[in-house]
């Protein structure tokens, strides 16, 4: 994990959590005292991990934790008083919030942090794969549009258009998407000239 946000209204807890994250080699740590400030900062940037030390001055922290878990890729650890742990944990676990009981036991916190790191790594891999697949779909769409243009304006069959784009890509040592983009630009220039 590269970055973490600690939301805690007490300095003592913020210092303790910062020390734990330093020991876990988290490089960038931000500390804020309220949910409002945390919400504003989260609109500007993302964090790998958000630790909410409940309760906070402006709200309990449960709502903030659930909101972050639902709207971002950040892993969330919510620290709550032991008497509220069971109820809050049951309410938040469906949203992917890891809940720990206060006072925060170092061993339990390390377990939660390890789980959060594993989930963060998995989510980042999934996000990378998702971006790769989206790019592949966009490439296919562009190539299909170029094929349609070749079929419409050059009278080619679908197979001929496909072979034409593949041959151009091999001859020019370029990706099929680059060839498709060139065909689309040519068509747009042709339409503008008419």
JSON list of C-alpha atoms in Angstrom, two decimals:
[
{"chain": "A", "resi": 1, "resn": "UNK", "atom": "CA", "xyz": [0.00, 0.00, 0.00]},
{"chain": "A", "resi": 2, "resn": "UNK", "atom": "CA", "xyz": [1.29, 3.38, -0.98]},
{"chain": "A", "resi": 3, "resn": "UNK", "atom": "CA", "xyz": [-1.10, 5.81, 0.69]},
{"chain": "A", "resi": 4, "resn": "UNK", "atom": "CA", "xyz": [-3.43, 5.96, 3.67]},
{"chain": "A", "resi": 5, "resn": "UNK", "atom": "CA", "xyz": [-5.86, 8.43, 5.17]},
{"chain": "A", "resi": 6, "resn": "UNK", "atom": "CA", "xyz": [-6.53, 8.40, 8.91]},
{"chain": "A", "resi": 7, "resn": "UNK", "atom": "CA", "xyz": [-9.72, 10.09, 10.04]},
{"chain": "A", "resi": 8, "resn": "UNK", "atom": "CA", "xyz": [-9.56, 10.58, 13.81]},
{"chain": "A", "resi": 9, "resn": "UNK", "atom": "CA", "xyz": [-10.64, 13.42, 16.06]},
{"chain": "A", "resi": 10, "resn": "UNK", "atom": "CA", "xyz": [-8.12, 12.49, 18.77]},
{"chain": "A", "resi": 11, "resn": "UNK", "atom": "CA", "xyz": [-4.44, 13.23, 18.27]},
{"chain": "A", "resi": 12, "resn": "UNK", "atom": "CA", "xyz": [-3.38, 10.29, 20.45]},
{"chain": "A", "resi": 13, "resn": "UNK", "atom": "CA", "xyz": [-5.19, 7.77, 18.22]},
{"chain": "A", "resi": 14, "resn": "UNK", "atom": "CA", "xyz": [-3.96, 9.47, 15.08]},
{"chain": "A", "resi": 15, "resn": "UNK", "atom": "CA", "xyz": [-0.35, 9.23, 16.27]},
{"chain": "A", "resi": 16, "resn": "UNK", "atom": "CA", "xyz": [-0.78, 5.56, 17.27]},
{"chain": "A", "resi": 17, "resn": "UNK", "atom": "CA", "xyz": [-2.32, 4.63, 13.90]},
{"chain": "A", "resi": 18, "resn": "UNK", "atom": "CA", "xyz": [0.34, 6.61, 12.03]},
{"chain": "A", "resi": 19, "resn": "UNK", "atom": "CA", "xyz": [3.06, 4.68, 13.87]},
{"chain": "A", "resi": 20, "resn": "UNK", "atom": "CA", "xyz": [1.39, 1.37, 12.94]},
{"chain": "A", "resi": 21, "resn": "UNK", "atom": "CA", "xyz": [1.18, 2.41, 9.28]},
{"chain": "A", "resi": 22, "resn": "UNK", "atom": "CA", "xyz": [4.81, 3.61, 9.31]},
{"chain": "A", "resi": 23, "resn": "UNK", "atom": "CA", "xyz": [5.82, 0.18, 10.60]},
{"chain": "A", "resi": 24, "resn": "UNK", "atom": "CA", "xyz": [3.84, -1.36, 7.71]},
{"chain": "A", "resi": 25, "resn": "UNK", "atom": "CA", "xyz": [5.86, 0.75, 5.22]},
{"chain": "A", "resi": 26, "resn": "UNK", "atom": "CA", "xyz": [2.95, 2.93, 4.09]},
{"chain": "A", "resi": 27, "resn": "UNK", "atom": "CA", "xyz": [4.66, 5.86, 2.38]},
{"chain": "A", "resi": 28, "resn": "UNK", "atom": "CA", "xyz": [2.06, 8.65, 2.25]},
{"chain": "A", "resi": 29, "resn": "UNK", "atom": "CA", "xyz": [-0.14, 9.17, 5.30]},
{"chain": "A", "resi": 30, "resn": "UNK", "atom": "CA", "xyz": [-2.67, 11.97, 5.68]},
{"chain": "A", "resi": 31, "resn": "UNK", "atom": "CA", "xyz": [-4.54, 12.68, 8.92]},
{"chain": "A", "resi": 32, "resn": "UNK", "atom": "CA", "xyz": [-7.83, 14.55, 9.18]},
{"chain": "A", "resi": 33, "resn": "UNK", "atom": "CA", "xyz": [-10.08, 15.19, 12.20]},
{"chain": "A", "resi": 34, "resn": "UNK", "atom": "CA", "xyz": [-13.56, 15.12, 10.62]},
{"chain": "A", "resi": 35, "resn": "UNK", "atom": "CA", "xyz": [-15.76, 13.33, 8.12]},
{"chain": "A", "resi": 36, "resn": "UNK", "atom": "CA", "xyz": [-16.45, 16.55, 6.23]},
{"chain": "A", "resi": 37, "resn": "UNK", "atom": "CA", "xyz": [-12.77, 17.19, 5.61]},
{"chain": "A", "resi": 38, "resn": "UNK", "atom": "CA", "xyz": [-12.24, 13.54, 4.66]},
{"chain": "A", "resi": 39, "resn": "UNK", "atom": "CA", "xyz": [-15.10, 13.64, 2.14]},
{"chain": "A", "resi": 40, "resn": "UNK", "atom": "CA", "xyz": [-13.65, 16.79, 0.54]},
{"chain": "A", "resi": 41, "resn": "UNK", "atom": "CA", "xyz": [-10.15, 15.32, 0.30]},
{"chain": "A", "resi": 42, "resn": "UNK", "atom": "CA", "xyz": [-11.48, 12.06, -1.15]},
{"chain": "A", "resi": 43, "resn": "UNK", "atom": "CA", "xyz": [-13.11, 14.06, -3.95]},
{"chain": "A", "resi": 44, "resn": "UNK", "atom": "CA", "xyz": [-9.65, 15.33, -4.91]},
{"chain": "A", "resi": 45, "resn": "UNK", "atom": "CA", "xyz": [-7.57, 12.16, -4.56]},
{"chain": "A", "resi": 46, "resn": "UNK", "atom": "CA", "xyz": [-7.67, 8.45, -3.82]},
{"chain": "A", "resi": 47, "resn": "UNK", "atom": "CA", "xyz": [-6.03, 6.49, -1.03]},
{"chain": "A", "resi": 48, "resn": "UNK", "atom": "CA", "xyz": [-5.22, 2.79, -0.91]},
{"chain": "A", "resi": 49, "resn": "UNK", "atom": "CA", "xyz": [-6.42, 2.63, 2.69]},
{"chain": "A", "resi": 50, "resn": "UNK", "atom": "CA", "xyz": [-8.72, 4.74, 4.84]},
{"chain": "A", "resi": 51, "resn": "UNK", "atom": "CA", "xyz": [-8.82, 4.20, 8.61]},
{"chain": "A", "resi": 52, "resn": "UNK", "atom": "CA", "xyz": [-11.78, 5.75, 10.40]},
{"chain": "A", "resi": 53, "resn": "UNK", "atom": "CA", "xyz": [-11.46, 6.04, 14.18]},
{"chain": "A", "resi": 54, "resn": "UNK", "atom": "CA", "xyz": [-15.08, 6.32, 15.35]},
{"chain": "A", "resi": 55, "resn": "UNK", "atom": "CA", "xyz": [-16.80, 8.29, 16.66]},
{"chain": "A", "resi": 56, "resn": "UNK", "atom": "CA", "xyz": [-15.88, 11.54, 14.98]},
{"chain": "A", "resi": 57, "resn": "UNK", "atom": "CA", "xyz": [-16.95, 15.09, 15.80]},
{"chain": "A", "resi": 58, "resn": "UNK", "atom": "CA", "xyz": [-19.37, 15.50, 12.93]},
{"chain": "A", "resi": 59, "resn": "UNK", "atom": "CA", "xyz": [-20.75, 11.93, 12.64]},
{"chain": "A", "resi": 60, "resn": "UNK", "atom": "CA", "xyz": [-20.29, 8.39, 13.88]},
{"chain": "A", "resi": 61, "resn": "UNK", "atom": "CA", "xyz": [-17.89, 7.34, 11.12]},
{"chain": "A", "resi": 62, "resn": "UNK", "atom": "CA", "xyz": [-19.95, 4.34, 10.04]},
{"chain": "A", "resi": 63, "resn": "UNK", "atom": "CA", "xyz": [-21.65, 6.27, 7.26]},
{"chain": "A", "resi": 64, "resn": "UNK", "atom": "CA", "xyz": [-18.34, 7.65, 6.00]},
{"chain": "A", "resi": 65, "resn": "UNK", "atom": "CA", "xyz": [-16.76, 4.17, 6.02]},
{"chain": "A", "resi": 66, "resn": "UNK", "atom": "CA", "xyz": [-19.63, 2.64, 4.07]},
{"chain": "A", "resi": 67, "resn": "UNK", "atom": "CA", "xyz": [-19.64, 5.54, 1.60]},
{"chain": "A", "resi": 68, "resn": "UNK", "atom": "CA", "xyz": [-15.90, 5.21, 0.90]},
{"chain": "A", "resi": 69, "resn": "UNK", "atom": "CA", "xyz": [-16.12, 1.44, 0.49]},
{"chain": "A", "resi": 70, "resn": "UNK", "atom": "CA", "xyz": [-19.05, 1.78, -1.92]},
{"chain": "A", "resi": 71, "resn": "UNK", "atom": "CA", "xyz": [-17.73, 4.67, -4.02]},
{"chain": "A", "resi": 72, "resn": "UNK", "atom": "CA", "xyz": [-13.99, 4.06, -4.29]},
{"chain": "A", "resi": 73, "resn": "UNK", "atom": "CA", "xyz": [-11.33, 1.37, -4.53]},
{"chain": "A", "resi": 74, "resn": "UNK", "atom": "CA", "xyz": [-9.96, 2.30, -1.11]},
{"chain": "A", "resi": 75, "resn": "UNK", "atom": "CA", "xyz": [-9.87, -0.36, 1.56]},
{"chain": "A", "resi": 76, "resn": "UNK", "atom": "CA", "xyz": [-11.56, 0.81, 4.76]},
{"chain": "A", "resi": 77, "resn": "UNK", "atom": "CA", "xyz": [-10.82, -0.12, 8.36]},
{"chain": "A", "resi": 78, "resn": "UNK", "atom": "CA", "xyz": [-13.30, 1.21, 10.91]},
{"chain": "A", "resi": 79, "resn": "UNK", "atom": "CA", "xyz": [-12.26, 1.26, 14.59]},
{"chain": "A", "resi": 80, "resn": "UNK", "atom": "CA", "xyz": [-15.23, 1.30, 16.97]},
{"chain": "A", "resi": 81, "resn": "UNK", "atom": "CA", "xyz": [-15.74, 0.94, 20.71]},
{"chain": "A", "resi": 82, "resn": "UNK", "atom": "CA", "xyz": [-15.96, -2.69, 21.78]},
{"chain": "A", "resi": 83, "resn": "UNK", "atom": "CA", "xyz": [-19.57, -2.38, 22.98]},
{"chain": "A", "resi": 84, "resn": "UNK", "atom": "CA", "xyz": [-20.67, -1.36, 19.45]},
{"chain": "A", "resi": 85, "resn": "UNK", "atom": "CA", "xyz": [-18.39, -3.74, 17.57]},
{"chain": "A", "resi": 86, "resn": "UNK", "atom": "CA", "xyz": [-20.86, -6.56, 16.83]},
{"chain": "A", "resi": 87, "resn": "UNK", "atom": "CA", "xyz": [-23.65, -4.28, 15.60]},
{"chain": "A", "resi": 88, "resn": "UNK", "atom": "CA", "xyz": [-21.42, -2.01, 13.52]},
{"chain": "A", "resi": 89, "resn": "UNK", "atom": "CA", "xyz": [-19.44, -4.92, 12.09]},
{"chain": "A", "resi": 90, "resn": "UNK", "atom": "CA", "xyz": [-22.65, -6.68, 11.00]},
{"chain": "A", "resi": 91, "resn": "UNK", "atom": "CA", "xyz": [-23.94, -3.45, 9.42]},
{"chain": "A", "resi": 92, "resn": "UNK", "atom": "CA", "xyz": [-20.70, -2.65, 7.56]},
{"chain": "A", "resi": 93, "resn": "UNK", "atom": "CA", "xyz": [-19.31, -6.01, 6.47]},
{"chain": "A", "resi": 94, "resn": "UNK", "atom": "CA", "xyz": [-21.69, -6.23, 3.49]},
{"chain": "A", "resi": 95, "resn": "UNK", "atom": "CA", "xyz": [-20.11, -3.03, 2.15]},
{"chain": "A", "resi": 96, "resn": "UNK", "atom": "CA", "xyz": [-16.58, -4.42, 2.50]},
{"chain": "A", "resi": 97, "resn": "UNK", "atom": "CA", "xyz": [-15.60, -2.41, 5.57]},
{"chain": "A", "resi": 98, "resn": "UNK", "atom": "CA", "xyz": [-13.18, -4.16, 7.94]},
{"chain": "A", "resi": 99, "resn": "UNK", "atom": "CA", "xyz": [-14.14, -3.40, 11.53]},
{"chain": "A", "resi": 100, "resn": "UNK", "atom": "CA", "xyz": [-11.80, -3.59, 14.53]},
{"chain": "A", "resi": 101, "resn": "UNK", "atom": "CA", "xyz": [-12.62, -3.15, 18.18]},
{"chain": "A", "resi": 102, "resn": "UNK", "atom": "CA", "xyz": [-11.15, -0.40, 20.37]},
{"chain": "A", "resi": 103, "resn": "UNK", "atom": "CA", "xyz": [-8.89, -0.26, 22.16]},
{"chain": "A", "resi": 104, "resn": "UNK", "atom": "CA", "xyz": [-7.05, -1.36, 19.03]},
{"chain": "A", "resi": 105, "resn": "UNK", "atom": "CA", "xyz": [-5.01, -4.48, 19.64]},
{"chain": "A", "resi": 106, "resn": "UNK", "atom": "CA", "xyz": [-1.81, -4.39, 17.60]},
{"chain": "A", "resi": 107, "resn": "UNK", "atom": "CA", "xyz": [-2.10, -8.05, 16.47]},
{"chain": "A", "resi": 108, "resn": "UNK", "atom": "CA", "xyz": [-5.72, -7.67, 15.38]},
{"chain": "A", "resi": 109, "resn": "UNK", "atom": "CA", "xyz": [-4.92, -4.42, 13.59]},
{"chain": "A", "resi": 110, "resn": "UNK", "atom": "CA", "xyz": [-2.05, -6.16, 11.73]},
{"chain": "A", "resi": 111, "resn": "UNK", "atom": "CA", "xyz": [-4.47, -8.90, 10.66]},
{"chain": "A", "resi": 112, "resn": "UNK", "atom": "CA", "xyz": [-6.95, -6.32, 9.40]},
{"chain": "A", "resi": 113, "resn": "UNK", "atom": "CA", "xyz": [-4.17, -4.44, 7.64]},
{"chain": "A", "resi": 114, "resn": "UNK", "atom": "CA", "xyz": [-2.94, -7.65, 5.99]},
{"chain": "A", "resi": 115, "resn": "UNK", "atom": "CA", "xyz": [-6.47, -8.39, 4.76]},
{"chain": "A", "resi": 116, "resn": "UNK", "atom": "CA", "xyz": [-6.79, -4.82, 3.47]},
{"chain": "A", "resi": 117, "resn": "UNK", "atom": "CA", "xyz": [-3.45, -5.09, 1.63]},
{"chain": "A", "resi": 118, "resn": "UNK", "atom": "CA", "xyz": [-4.49, -8.36, 0.01]},
{"chain": "A", "resi": 119, "resn": "UNK", "atom": "CA", "xyz": [-7.83, -6.93, -1.07]},
{"chain": "A", "resi": 120, "resn": "UNK", "atom": "CA", "xyz": [-6.13, -3.77, -2.37]},
{"chain": "A", "resi": 121, "resn": "UNK", "atom": "CA", "xyz": [-3.70, -5.81, -4.48]},
{"chain": "A", "resi": 122, "resn": "UNK", "atom": "CA", "xyz": [-6.53, -7.91, -5.87]},
{"chain": "A", "resi": 123, "resn": "UNK", "atom": "CA", "xyz": [-8.63, -4.87, -6.71]},
{"chain": "A", "resi": 124, "resn": "UNK", "atom": "CA", "xyz": [-5.71, -3.18, -8.47]},
{"chain": "A", "resi": 125, "resn": "UNK", "atom": "CA", "xyz": [-5.12, -6.28, -10.59]},
{"chain": "A", "resi": 126, "resn": "UNK", "atom": "CA", "xyz": [-8.80, -6.42, -11.45]},
{"chain": "A", "resi": 127, "resn": "UNK", "atom": "CA", "xyz": [-8.81, -2.71, -12.30]},
{"chain": "A", "resi": 128, "resn": "UNK", "atom": "CA", "xyz": [-5.81, -3.18, -14.62]},
{"chain": "A", "resi": 129, "resn": "UNK", "atom": "CA", "xyz": [-7.48, -6.17, -16.30]},
{"chain": "A", "resi": 130, "resn": "UNK", "atom": "CA", "xyz": [-10.73, -4.22, -16.63]},
{"chain": "A", "resi": 131, "resn": "UNK", "atom": "CA", "xyz": [-8.91, -1.31, -18.32]},
{"chain": "A", "resi": 132, "resn": "UNK", "atom": "CA", "xyz": [-7.15, -3.75, -20.68]},
{"chain": "A", "resi": 133, "resn": "UNK", "atom": "CA", "xyz": [-10.46, -5.37, -21.63]},
{"chain": "A", "resi": 134, "resn": "UNK", "atom": "CA", "xyz": [-12.15, -2.00, -22.17]},
{"chain": "A", "resi": 135, "resn": "UNK", "atom": "CA", "xyz": [-9.30, -1.00, -24.49]},
{"chain": "A", "resi": 136, "resn": "UNK", "atom": "CA", "xyz": [-9.63, -4.27, -26.37]},
{"chain": "A", "resi": 137, "resn": "UNK", "atom": "CA", "xyz": [-13.39, -3.73, -26.81]},
{"chain": "A", "resi": 138, "resn": "UNK", "atom": "CA", "xyz": [-12.76, -0.19, -28.05]},
{"chain": "A", "resi": 139, "resn": "UNK", "atom": "CA", "xyz": [-10.16, -1.51, -30.52]},
{"chain": "A", "resi": 140, "resn": "UNK", "atom": "CA", "xyz": [-12.64, -4.08, -31.83]},
{"chain": "A", "resi": 141, "resn": "UNK", "atom": "CA", "xyz": [-15.32, -1.40, -32.23]},
{"chain": "A", "resi": 142, "resn": "UNK", "atom": "CA", "xyz": [-12.96, 0.85, -34.16]},
{"chain": "A", "resi": 143, "resn": "UNK", "atom": "CA", "xyz": [-11.82, -2.00, -36.42]},
{"chain": "A", "resi": 144, "resn": "UNK", "atom": "CA", "xyz": [-15.45, -2.97, -37.06]},
{"chain": "A", "resi": 145, "resn": "UNK", "atom": "CA", "xyz": [-16.31, 0.64, -37.97]},
{"chain": "A", "resi": 146, "resn": "UNK", "atom": "CA", "xyz": [-13.37, 0.67, -40.39]},
{"chain": "A", "resi": 147, "resn": "UNK", "atom": "CA", "xyz": [-14.60, -2.60, -41.91]},
{"chain": "A", "resi": 148, "resn": "UNK", "atom": "CA", "xyz": [-18.07, -1.09, -42.39]},
{"chain": "A", "resi": 149, "resn": "UNK", "atom": "CA", "xyz": [-16.52, 1.86, -44.23]},
{"chain": "A", "resi": 150, "resn": "UNK", "atom": "CA", "xyz": [-14.53, -0.45, -46.49]},
{"chain": "A", "resi": 151, "resn": "UNK", "atom": "CA", "xyz": [-17.68, -2.46, -47.19]},
{"chain": "A", "resi": 152, "resn": "UNK", "atom": "CA", "xyz": [-19.75, 0.67, -47.90]},
{"chain": "A", "resi": 153, "resn": "UNK", "atom": "CA", "xyz": [-17.29, 2.74, -49.90]},
{"chain": "A", "resi": 154, "resn": "UNK", "atom": "CA", "xyz": [-14.99, 0.15, -51.44]},
{"chain": "A", "resi": 155, "resn": "UNK", "atom": "CA", "xyz": [-17.57, -2.57, -52.08]},
{"chain": "A", "resi": 156, "resn": "UNK", "atom": "CA", "xyz": [-15.59, -5.17, -50.14]},
{"chain": "A", "resi": 157, "resn": "UNK", "atom": "CA", "xyz": [-17.09, -8.17, -48.41]},
{"chain": "A", "resi": 158, "resn": "UNK", "atom": "CA", "xyz": [-16.68, -8.45, -44.63]},
{"chain": "A", "resi": 159, "resn": "UNK", "atom": "CA", "xyz": [-13.95, -11.08, -45.09]},
{"chain": "A", "resi": 160, "resn": "UNK", "atom": "CA", "xyz": [-12.13, -8.92, -47.65]},
{"chain": "A", "resi": 161, "resn": "UNK", "atom": "CA", "xyz": [-12.29, -5.89, -45.37]},
{"chain": "A", "resi": 162, "resn": "UNK", "atom": "CA", "xyz": [-10.94, -7.97, -42.49]},
{"chain": "A", "resi": 163, "resn": "UNK", "atom": "CA", "xyz": [-8.09, -9.35, -44.61]},
{"chain": "A", "resi": 164, "resn": "UNK", "atom": "CA", "xyz": [-7.32, -5.84, -45.96]},
{"chain": "A", "resi": 165, "resn": "UNK", "atom": "CA", "xyz": [-6.93, -4.42, -42.42]},
{"chain": "A", "resi": 166, "resn": "UNK", "atom": "CA", "xyz": [-4.83, -7.40, -41.30]},
{"chain": "A", "resi": 167, "resn": "UNK", "atom": "CA", "xyz": [-2.57, -7.20, -44.38]},
{"chain": "A", "resi": 168, "resn": "UNK", "atom": "CA", "xyz": [-2.09, -3.45, -43.95]},
{"chain": "A", "resi": 169, "resn": "UNK", "atom": "CA", "xyz": [-1.21, -3.99, -40.30]},
{"chain": "A", "resi": 170, "resn": "UNK", "atom": "CA", "xyz": [1.35, -6.66, -41.19]},
{"chain": "A", "resi": 171, "resn": "UNK", "atom": "CA", "xyz": [2.84, -4.70, -44.09]},
{"chain": "A", "resi": 172, "resn": "UNK", "atom": "CA", "xyz": [3.15, -1.49, -42.08]},
{"chain": "A", "resi": 173, "resn": "UNK", "atom": "CA", "xyz": [4.08, -3.29, -38.85]},
{"chain": "A", "resi": 174, "resn": "UNK", "atom": "CA", "xyz": [1.35, -1.48, -37.02]},
{"chain": "A", "resi": 175, "resn": "UNK", "atom": "CA", "xyz": [-1.57, -2.49, -34.85]},
{"chain": "A", "resi": 176, "resn": "UNK", "atom": "CA", "xyz": [-4.90, -3.12, -36.54]},
{"chain": "A", "resi": 177, "resn": "UNK", "atom": "CA", "xyz": [-6.32, -0.24, -34.51]},
{"chain": "A", "resi": 178, "resn": "UNK", "atom": "CA", "xyz": [-3.83, 2.17, -36.10]},
{"chain": "A", "resi": 179, "resn": "UNK", "atom": "CA", "xyz": [-4.87, 0.99, -39.57]},
{"chain": "A", "resi": 180, "resn": "UNK", "atom": "CA", "xyz": [-8.53, 1.33, -38.61]},
{"chain": "A", "resi": 181, "resn": "UNK", "atom": "CA", "xyz": [-7.94, 4.88, -37.35]},
{"chain": "A", "resi": 182, "resn": "UNK", "atom": "CA", "xyz": [-6.32, 5.77, -40.68]},
{"chain": "A", "resi": 183, "resn": "UNK", "atom": "CA", "xyz": [-9.29, 4.37, -42.59]},
{"chain": "A", "resi": 184, "resn": "UNK", "atom": "CA", "xyz": [-11.69, 6.33, -40.39]},
{"chain": "A", "resi": 185, "resn": "UNK", "atom": "CA", "xyz": [-9.71, 9.56, -40.87]},
{"chain": "A", "resi": 186, "resn": "UNK", "atom": "CA", "xyz": [-9.69, 9.02, -44.63]},
{"chain": "A", "resi": 187, "resn": "UNK", "atom": "CA", "xyz": [-13.44, 8.51, -44.60]},
{"chain": "A", "resi": 188, "resn": "UNK", "atom": "CA", "xyz": [-14.00, 11.63, -42.48]},
{"chain": "A", "resi": 189, "resn": "UNK", "atom": "CA", "xyz": [-11.82, 13.65, -44.87]},
{"chain": "A", "resi": 190, "resn": "UNK", "atom": "CA", "xyz": [-13.73, 12.17, -47.80]},
{"chain": "A", "resi": 191, "resn": "UNK", "atom": "CA", "xyz": [-17.07, 13.15, -46.24]},
{"chain": "A", "resi": 192, "resn": "UNK", "atom": "CA", "xyz": [-15.86, 16.68, -45.50]},
{"chain": "A", "resi": 193, "resn": "UNK", "atom": "CA", "xyz": [-14.69, 17.13, -49.09]},
{"chain": "A", "resi": 194, "resn": "UNK", "atom": "CA", "xyz": [-18.14, 16.28, -50.48]}
]
